[in-house]
Amino acid sequence: MYLDLYALQSVPPSNINRDDTGSPKTAMYGGALRARVSSQAWKRAMREMFSDLLPEGQLGVRTKFVVPLIADRIAAKREDLAEQSVDFAKSVLDATGIKSSETDRKGSDEGTLATGYLVFIANRELDDLADIAISWADGGVDPKKPDSKSKKDVQKAFKGIQAVDIALFGRMLADASDFNVDACSQVAHAISVNEISQEYDYFTAVDDCAADDNAGAGMLGTVSFNSSTLYRYATVNVDALMEQLESAEAAACGVAAFVEAFVKSMPTGKQNTFANRTLPNVVAISLRDDQPINLATAFERPVYAARDRSITQIAAERLAACAKDVESAFAHPATKSWHVSYGVDAASLEYFGEGVSFDDLVSAVREAIESALASEE
């Protein structure tokens, strides 16, 4: 079972995801220049929202500072081990194959033990590693020379039920491939349905304390921006998520959180300059039993506004028409579909099933998935 999630989102002048020159990211599609927001940027925004949707114990953290996190847990559980907490934390992490060393990063982090790359680790795994380190201390294990049995205990901490965000977005550990996790979701780069032109805002800043006879600006600058209607797509392999979370209820709640975070989140680039935060004009969800389907081909030909129809309205019509054409051609219609919309003619989206409120959509998705998975258990 796959959940396909489609969104059309009108975004005013903005620069929410910059390239190496500071300009909004773009892509060529259908021979036309499109606005683009990378999947990495939007997944980061989604993960930040997860903390409002799911308990901390079901989530993880992506960081180089794993050793300090384990050490803090050791010290919090056993004050008598506070002075040795860093040594035991380093040792227990080294036993996984993930090495750490003092960072040369400037500021308050300087000299802190850090891994060589970002590690996506569950809060539960951090707690388990802290408990293992404490058992080493109580059992007289030398933190610098743990035996093979002690190392096997460490490996058990990464087995079993995964954190929801790690299960959804995956984990790759270069030094400990046994603990890698295949992502249950895929998120496409958002691209505009319309052709765009990069624009530039020339701005000046006035010095409030300059002399009255000083007519010059305190500074000059430019910022690049564009505006667009974005087509966004993501898919979740529901059965794979079920395998990693080992519960129909947990998988359904995880998918519901994914849907809510996908729809309501937005990368924060230049948001204070542009106040560009919007919500999608159209959200459509389809449950499929064969394979996920990205409907980007609906917009291979750029959308242009008509006299009496907006870009977003025409895009909504194209999206529904593309879904109908693809499913008719391959004789694999979605098993269930729902949609939410505003600012467009809802009748143009009837192919995506019942039009509902967003809260009702999330509830319907959760109930449908839990019911389907429970019947398979």
Coordinates of C-alpha atoms in Angstrom, one line a residue:
M1 CA 0.0 0.0 0.0
Y2 CA 1.3 3.4 -1.0
L3 CA 0.0 6.8 0.0
D4 CA 0.5 9.5 -2.7
L5 CA 0.3 13.1 -1.6
Y6 CA -0.1 16.0 -4.1
A7 CA -0.2 19.7 -3.3
L8 CA -0.5 22.9 -5.3
Q9 CA 0.7 25.9 -3.4
S10 CA 0.7 29.5 -4.5
V11 CA 3.8 31.3 -3.1
P12 CA 4.2 35.1 -3.4
P13 CA 7.6 36.8 -3.9
S14 CA 10.0 34.7 -1.8
N15 CA 13.5 33.1 -1.6
I16 CA 12.8 30.1 0.7
N17 CA 15.6 27.9 -0.6
R18 CA 18.8 29.4 -1.9
D19 CA 21.6 28.1 -4.1
D20 CA 25.3 28.8 -3.6
T21 CA 24.9 32.4 -5.1
G22 CA 22.0 33.3 -2.7
S23 CA 19.4 33.1 -5.5
P24 CA 16.3 30.9 -5.3
K25 CA 16.9 27.4 -6.6
T26 CA 15.6 26.7 -10.1
A27 CA 15.2 23.8 -12.5
M28 CA 14.6 23.4 -16.2
Y29 CA 11.5 21.3 -16.9
G30 CA 9.6 21.0 -20.2
G31 CA 12.1 23.4 -21.7
A32 CA 11.1 26.2 -19.3
L33 CA 12.7 27.7 -16.2
R34 CA 10.9 26.7 -13.0
A35 CA 11.2 27.7 -9.4
R36 CA 12.5 24.8 -7.3
V37 CA 12.5 24.0 -3.6
S38 CA 14.8 21.0 -2.8
S39 CA 13.3 18.0 -1.0
Q40 CA 16.1 18.2 1.6
A41 CA 14.9 21.7 2.6
W42 CA 11.3 20.7 2.9
K43 CA 12.0 17.4 4.7
R44 CA 14.0 19.5 7.3
A45 CA 11.0 21.7 7.8
M46 CA 8.8 18.6 8.2
R47 CA 11.0 17.0 10.7
E48 CA 11.0 20.2 12.8
M49 CA 7.2 20.0 12.9
F50 CA 7.2 16.4 14.0
S51 CA 8.0 17.4 17.5
D52 CA 4.6 19.1 17.7
L53 CA 2.8 16.0 16.4
L54 CA 4.5 13.0 18.0
P55 CA 5.9 12.2 21.4
E56 CA 9.7 12.8 21.8
G57 CA 10.3 9.1 22.5
Q58 CA 9.1 8.2 19.0
L59 CA 11.5 10.7 17.3
G60 CA 15.2 11.1 16.7
V61 CA 17.8 13.8 16.3
R62 CA 20.3 14.4 13.5
T63 CA 23.6 15.7 14.9
K64 CA 27.4 15.3 15.2
F65 CA 27.2 15.7 19.0
V66 CA 26.0 12.3 19.9
V67 CA 28.6 11.8 22.6
P68 CA 27.5 14.8 24.7
L69 CA 23.9 13.7 24.3
I70 CA 24.7 10.2 25.7
A71 CA 26.9 11.7 28.4
D72 CA 24.1 14.0 29.5
R73 CA 21.8 11.1 29.9
I74 CA 24.4 9.1 31.9
A75 CA 24.9 12.0 34.3
A76 CA 21.2 12.6 34.7
K77 CA 20.6 9.0 35.6
R78 CA 23.7 8.5 37.7
E79 CA 25.2 11.6 39.3
D80 CA 28.1 9.4 40.6
L81 CA 29.2 8.8 37.0
A82 CA 29.0 12.4 35.9
E83 CA 32.8 12.8 35.8
Q84 CA 33.2 9.6 33.7
S85 CA 30.1 10.2 31.6
V86 CA 32.0 11.5 28.5
D87 CA 34.5 8.6 28.6
F88 CA 31.7 6.0 28.8
A89 CA 29.6 7.8 26.2
K90 CA 32.5 7.9 23.7
S91 CA 33.3 4.2 24.4
V92 CA 29.8 3.0 23.9
L93 CA 29.5 5.0 20.6
D94 CA 32.9 3.7 19.4
A95 CA 31.6 0.2 19.9
T96 CA 29.0 0.8 17.2
G97 CA 31.8 1.7 14.8
I98 CA 31.0 5.4 14.8
K99 CA 34.1 7.3 15.8
S100 CA 34.3 10.7 17.4
S101 CA 37.0 13.2 18.1
E102 CA 37.3 16.8 19.3
T103 CA 35.7 19.2 16.9
D104 CA 37.6 22.2 15.6
R105 CA 34.4 24.1 15.2
K106 CA 34.7 27.6 16.8
G107 CA 32.5 28.9 19.6
S108 CA 31.1 27.1 22.6
D109 CA 31.3 23.7 20.7
E110 CA 35.1 24.0 20.3
G111 CA 36.8 20.9 21.9
T112 CA 33.6 18.9 22.2
L113 CA 33.6 15.4 21.0
A114 CA 31.8 15.1 17.7
T115 CA 31.4 12.5 15.0
G116 CA 32.8 13.0 11.5
Y117 CA 29.3 13.3 9.9
L118 CA 25.7 13.9 11.0
V119 CA 24.2 10.9 12.7
F120 CA 20.4 10.4 12.7
I121 CA 19.8 8.7 16.0
A122 CA 16.6 8.0 17.9
N123 CA 16.0 9.4 21.4
R124 CA 15.3 5.8 22.5
E125 CA 18.6 4.7 21.2
L126 CA 20.4 7.4 23.1
D127 CA 18.7 6.3 26.3
D128 CA 19.5 2.7 25.6
L129 CA 23.2 3.5 25.0
A130 CA 23.3 5.5 28.2
D131 CA 21.8 2.5 30.1
I132 CA 24.5 0.2 28.5
A133 CA 27.2 2.6 29.5
I134 CA 25.9 2.6 33.1
S135 CA 25.8 -1.2 33.1
W136 CA 29.5 -1.2 31.9
A137 CA 30.4 1.1 34.9
D138 CA 28.5 -1.2 37.3
G139 CA 30.1 -4.3 35.8
G140 CA 33.6 -3.0 35.9
V141 CA 34.0 -2.8 32.1
D142 CA 37.0 -0.7 31.1
P143 CA 35.4 2.0 28.8
K144 CA 38.6 2.1 26.8
K145 CA 38.7 -1.7 26.2
P146 CA 35.1 -3.1 26.2
D147 CA 34.9 -6.9 25.6
S148 CA 33.1 -8.5 22.7
K149 CA 29.9 -9.3 24.8
S150 CA 29.7 -5.6 25.8
K151 CA 29.9 -4.6 22.1
K152 CA 27.1 -6.9 21.2
D153 CA 24.9 -5.3 23.8
V154 CA 25.5 -2.0 22.0
Q155 CA 24.3 -3.4 18.7
K156 CA 21.0 -4.5 20.3
A157 CA 20.2 -0.8 21.0
F158 CA 19.7 -0.2 17.3
K159 CA 17.5 -3.1 16.7
G160 CA 13.7 -3.3 17.1
I161 CA 11.1 -0.6 16.6
Q162 CA 12.5 2.4 14.8
A163 CA 11.8 6.1 15.5
V164 CA 9.0 7.4 13.3
D165 CA 11.1 10.1 11.6
I166 CA 14.0 7.7 11.0
A167 CA 11.7 5.1 9.5
L168 CA 10.2 7.7 7.2
F169 CA 13.3 9.5 6.1
G170 CA 15.9 6.7 6.5
R171 CA 19.4 6.6 8.0
M172 CA 22.8 6.1 6.4
L173 CA 25.8 5.5 8.6
A174 CA 29.1 5.3 6.7
D175 CA 30.9 3.5 9.5
A176 CA 28.1 1.3 10.8
S177 CA 26.1 0.1 7.7
D178 CA 24.4 -2.6 9.8
F179 CA 22.4 0.2 11.4
N180 CA 21.3 1.8 8.2
V181 CA 17.5 2.2 7.7
D182 CA 15.8 2.4 4.3
A183 CA 13.4 5.4 4.0
C184 CA 9.7 4.6 3.8
S185 CA 9.0 7.9 2.2
Q186 CA 10.1 9.8 -0.9
V187 CA 9.8 13.5 -1.3
A188 CA 10.1 15.2 -4.7
H189 CA 11.7 18.5 -5.3
A190 CA 8.9 21.1 -5.5
I191 CA 8.8 22.8 -8.9
S192 CA 6.6 25.6 -10.2
V193 CA 3.8 24.8 -12.6
N194 CA 4.5 28.1 -14.3
E195 CA 7.6 29.4 -16.0
I196 CA 9.4 32.0 -13.8
S197 CA 11.9 34.8 -14.2
Q198 CA 14.3 35.6 -11.4
E199 CA 13.8 39.1 -10.1
Y200 CA 16.0 41.3 -7.9
D201 CA 15.1 43.7 -5.1
Y202 CA 17.5 46.6 -4.9
F203 CA 17.3 47.9 -1.3
T204 CA 18.9 50.6 0.8
A205 CA 19.1 50.9 4.6
V206 CA 19.1 54.2 6.4
D207 CA 21.4 55.0 9.3
D208 CA 19.1 56.3 12.1
C209 CA 21.9 58.2 13.7
A210 CA 23.4 59.8 10.6
A211 CA 23.7 63.6 10.5
D212 CA 20.9 65.6 8.9
D213 CA 23.0 66.8 6.1
N214 CA 24.1 63.2 5.2
A215 CA 21.7 62.1 2.5
G216 CA 23.5 58.8 1.8
A217 CA 22.3 55.3 2.7
G218 CA 23.8 53.3 5.4
M219 CA 24.1 50.3 3.1
L220 CA 23.0 49.1 -0.3
G221 CA 22.2 45.6 -1.5
T222 CA 20.1 43.3 -3.7
V223 CA 18.1 40.2 -2.9
S224 CA 16.9 37.7 -5.5
F225 CA 13.4 36.3 -5.5
N226 CA 10.6 34.8 -7.6
S227 CA 6.9 33.9 -7.2
S228 CA 5.2 30.8 -8.4
T229 CA 2.6 28.1 -7.9
L230 CA 4.5 25.1 -6.7
Y231 CA 3.6 21.5 -7.5
R232 CA 4.6 19.3 -4.6
Y233 CA 4.6 15.5 -4.3
A234 CA 5.5 12.8 -1.8
T235 CA 4.8 9.1 -1.3
V236 CA 4.9 6.8 1.7
N237 CA 5.4 3.0 1.5
V238 CA 2.8 2.2 4.2
D239 CA 3.7 -1.6 4.4
A240 CA 7.4 -0.8 4.9
L241 CA 6.5 1.7 7.6
M242 CA 4.4 -0.9 9.3
E243 CA 7.4 -3.4 9.3
Q244 CA 9.6 -0.8 11.0
L245 CA 7.1 0.4 13.6
E246 CA 5.6 -3.1 14.2
S247 CA 2.1 -1.7 14.8
A248 CA -0.8 -0.7 12.6
E249 CA -1.8 2.1 15.0
A250 CA 1.8 3.5 15.1
A251 CA 2.1 3.3 11.3
A252 CA -1.3 5.1 10.8
C253 CA -0.3 7.8 13.3
G254 CA 3.1 8.1 11.5
V255 CA 1.5 8.6 8.1
A256 CA -1.0 11.1 9.6
A257 CA 1.9 13.1 11.1
F258 CA 3.7 12.9 7.7
V259 CA 0.6 14.3 5.9
E260 CA 0.1 17.1 8.4
A261 CA 3.8 18.1 8.4
F262 CA 4.1 17.9 4.6
V263 CA 1.1 20.2 4.1
K264 CA 1.7 22.8 6.9
S265 CA 5.5 23.1 6.9
M266 CA 7.6 25.5 4.9
P267 CA 11.3 26.1 4.7
T268 CA 12.2 29.4 6.4
G269 CA 14.7 31.0 4.0
K270 CA 14.3 34.8 3.9
Q271 CA 10.9 34.5 5.6
N272 CA 11.4 37.7 7.6
T273 CA 12.1 39.6 4.4
F274 CA 9.1 38.3 2.4
A275 CA 6.5 37.0 4.9
N276 CA 5.7 34.3 2.3
R277 CA 4.1 31.7 4.5
T278 CA 1.1 30.2 2.7
L279 CA -0.9 26.9 2.9
P280 CA -1.5 24.8 -0.2
N281 CA -4.6 25.7 -2.3
V282 CA -5.0 22.1 -3.2
V283 CA -4.1 18.9 -1.3
A284 CA -5.0 15.5 -2.8
I285 CA -4.3 12.1 -1.4
S286 CA -4.6 8.7 -3.1
L287 CA -4.1 5.3 -1.6
R288 CA -2.7 2.8 -4.1
D289 CA -2.1 -1.0 -4.0
D290 CA 0.3 -1.2 -7.0
Q291 CA 2.9 1.6 -7.2
P292 CA 3.3 5.3 -6.4
I293 CA 2.6 7.7 -9.3
N294 CA 4.1 11.2 -9.5
L295 CA 1.8 13.4 -11.7
A296 CA 4.5 16.0 -12.6
T297 CA 3.8 15.4 -16.3
A298 CA 0.6 17.4 -15.9
F299 CA 2.9 20.5 -15.8
E300 CA 5.5 19.6 -18.5
R301 CA 3.9 22.3 -20.5
P302 CA 4.0 25.5 -18.3
V303 CA 0.8 26.9 -17.0
Y304 CA -0.2 30.4 -17.9
A305 CA -3.1 32.4 -16.4
A306 CA -6.1 32.8 -18.6
R307 CA -8.4 35.8 -18.6
D308 CA -10.9 34.3 -16.2
R309 CA -8.8 31.6 -14.6
S310 CA -5.8 31.7 -12.3
I311 CA -2.6 29.6 -12.7
T312 CA -3.6 27.7 -9.6
Q313 CA -7.1 26.9 -11.0
I314 CA -5.7 25.7 -14.3
A315 CA -3.1 23.6 -12.5
A316 CA -5.8 22.0 -10.4
E317 CA -7.7 21.0 -13.5
R318 CA -4.6 19.6 -15.1
L319 CA -3.7 17.7 -12.0
A320 CA -7.0 15.9 -11.9
A321 CA -7.1 15.3 -15.6
C322 CA -3.6 13.8 -15.5
A323 CA -4.6 11.5 -12.6
K324 CA -7.6 10.3 -14.6
D325 CA -5.6 9.8 -17.8
V326 CA -2.8 7.9 -16.1
E327 CA -5.1 5.6 -14.1
S328 CA -7.3 5.0 -17.2
A329 CA -4.3 4.2 -19.4
F330 CA -2.8 1.7 -17.0
A331 CA -6.1 0.4 -15.5
H332 CA -5.0 0.9 -11.9
P333 CA -7.2 3.5 -10.2
A334 CA -6.5 4.5 -6.6
T335 CA -8.3 2.5 -4.0
K336 CA -9.3 5.6 -2.1
S337 CA -8.8 9.4 -2.6
W338 CA -9.7 12.6 -0.9
H339 CA -9.0 16.3 -1.5
V340 CA -9.0 19.6 0.3
S341 CA -9.1 22.9 -1.6
Y342 CA -9.7 26.6 -1.4
G343 CA -9.5 29.4 -3.9
V344 CA -10.2 27.0 -6.8
D345 CA -13.4 25.4 -8.2
A346 CA -13.8 22.3 -6.1
A347 CA -15.7 20.6 -8.9
S348 CA -12.5 20.4 -11.0
L349 CA -11.1 18.1 -8.3
E350 CA -14.0 15.6 -8.1
Y351 CA -11.8 12.8 -9.6
F352 CA -9.8 12.8 -6.3
G353 CA -12.9 11.8 -4.4
E354 CA -14.7 13.6 -1.6
G355 CA -13.8 17.1 -0.8
V356 CA -13.3 17.4 3.0
S357 CA -11.7 19.7 5.5
F358 CA -8.0 19.2 6.3
D359 CA -8.7 17.8 9.8
D360 CA -11.2 15.3 8.3
L361 CA -8.7 14.3 5.6
V362 CA -6.0 13.5 8.1
S363 CA -8.5 11.5 10.2
A364 CA -9.8 9.7 7.2
V365 CA -6.3 8.7 6.1
R366 CA -5.4 7.5 9.5
E367 CA -8.5 5.4 9.9
A368 CA -8.2 3.9 6.4
I369 CA -4.6 2.9 6.9
E370 CA -5.1 1.5 10.4
S371 CA -8.1 -0.5 9.2
A372 CA -6.2 -1.9 6.2
L373 CA -3.1 -2.8 8.1
A374 CA -5.0 -4.3 11.0
S375 CA -6.8 -6.7 8.6
E376 CA -3.4 -7.9 7.4
E377 CA -2.0 -8.6 10.9

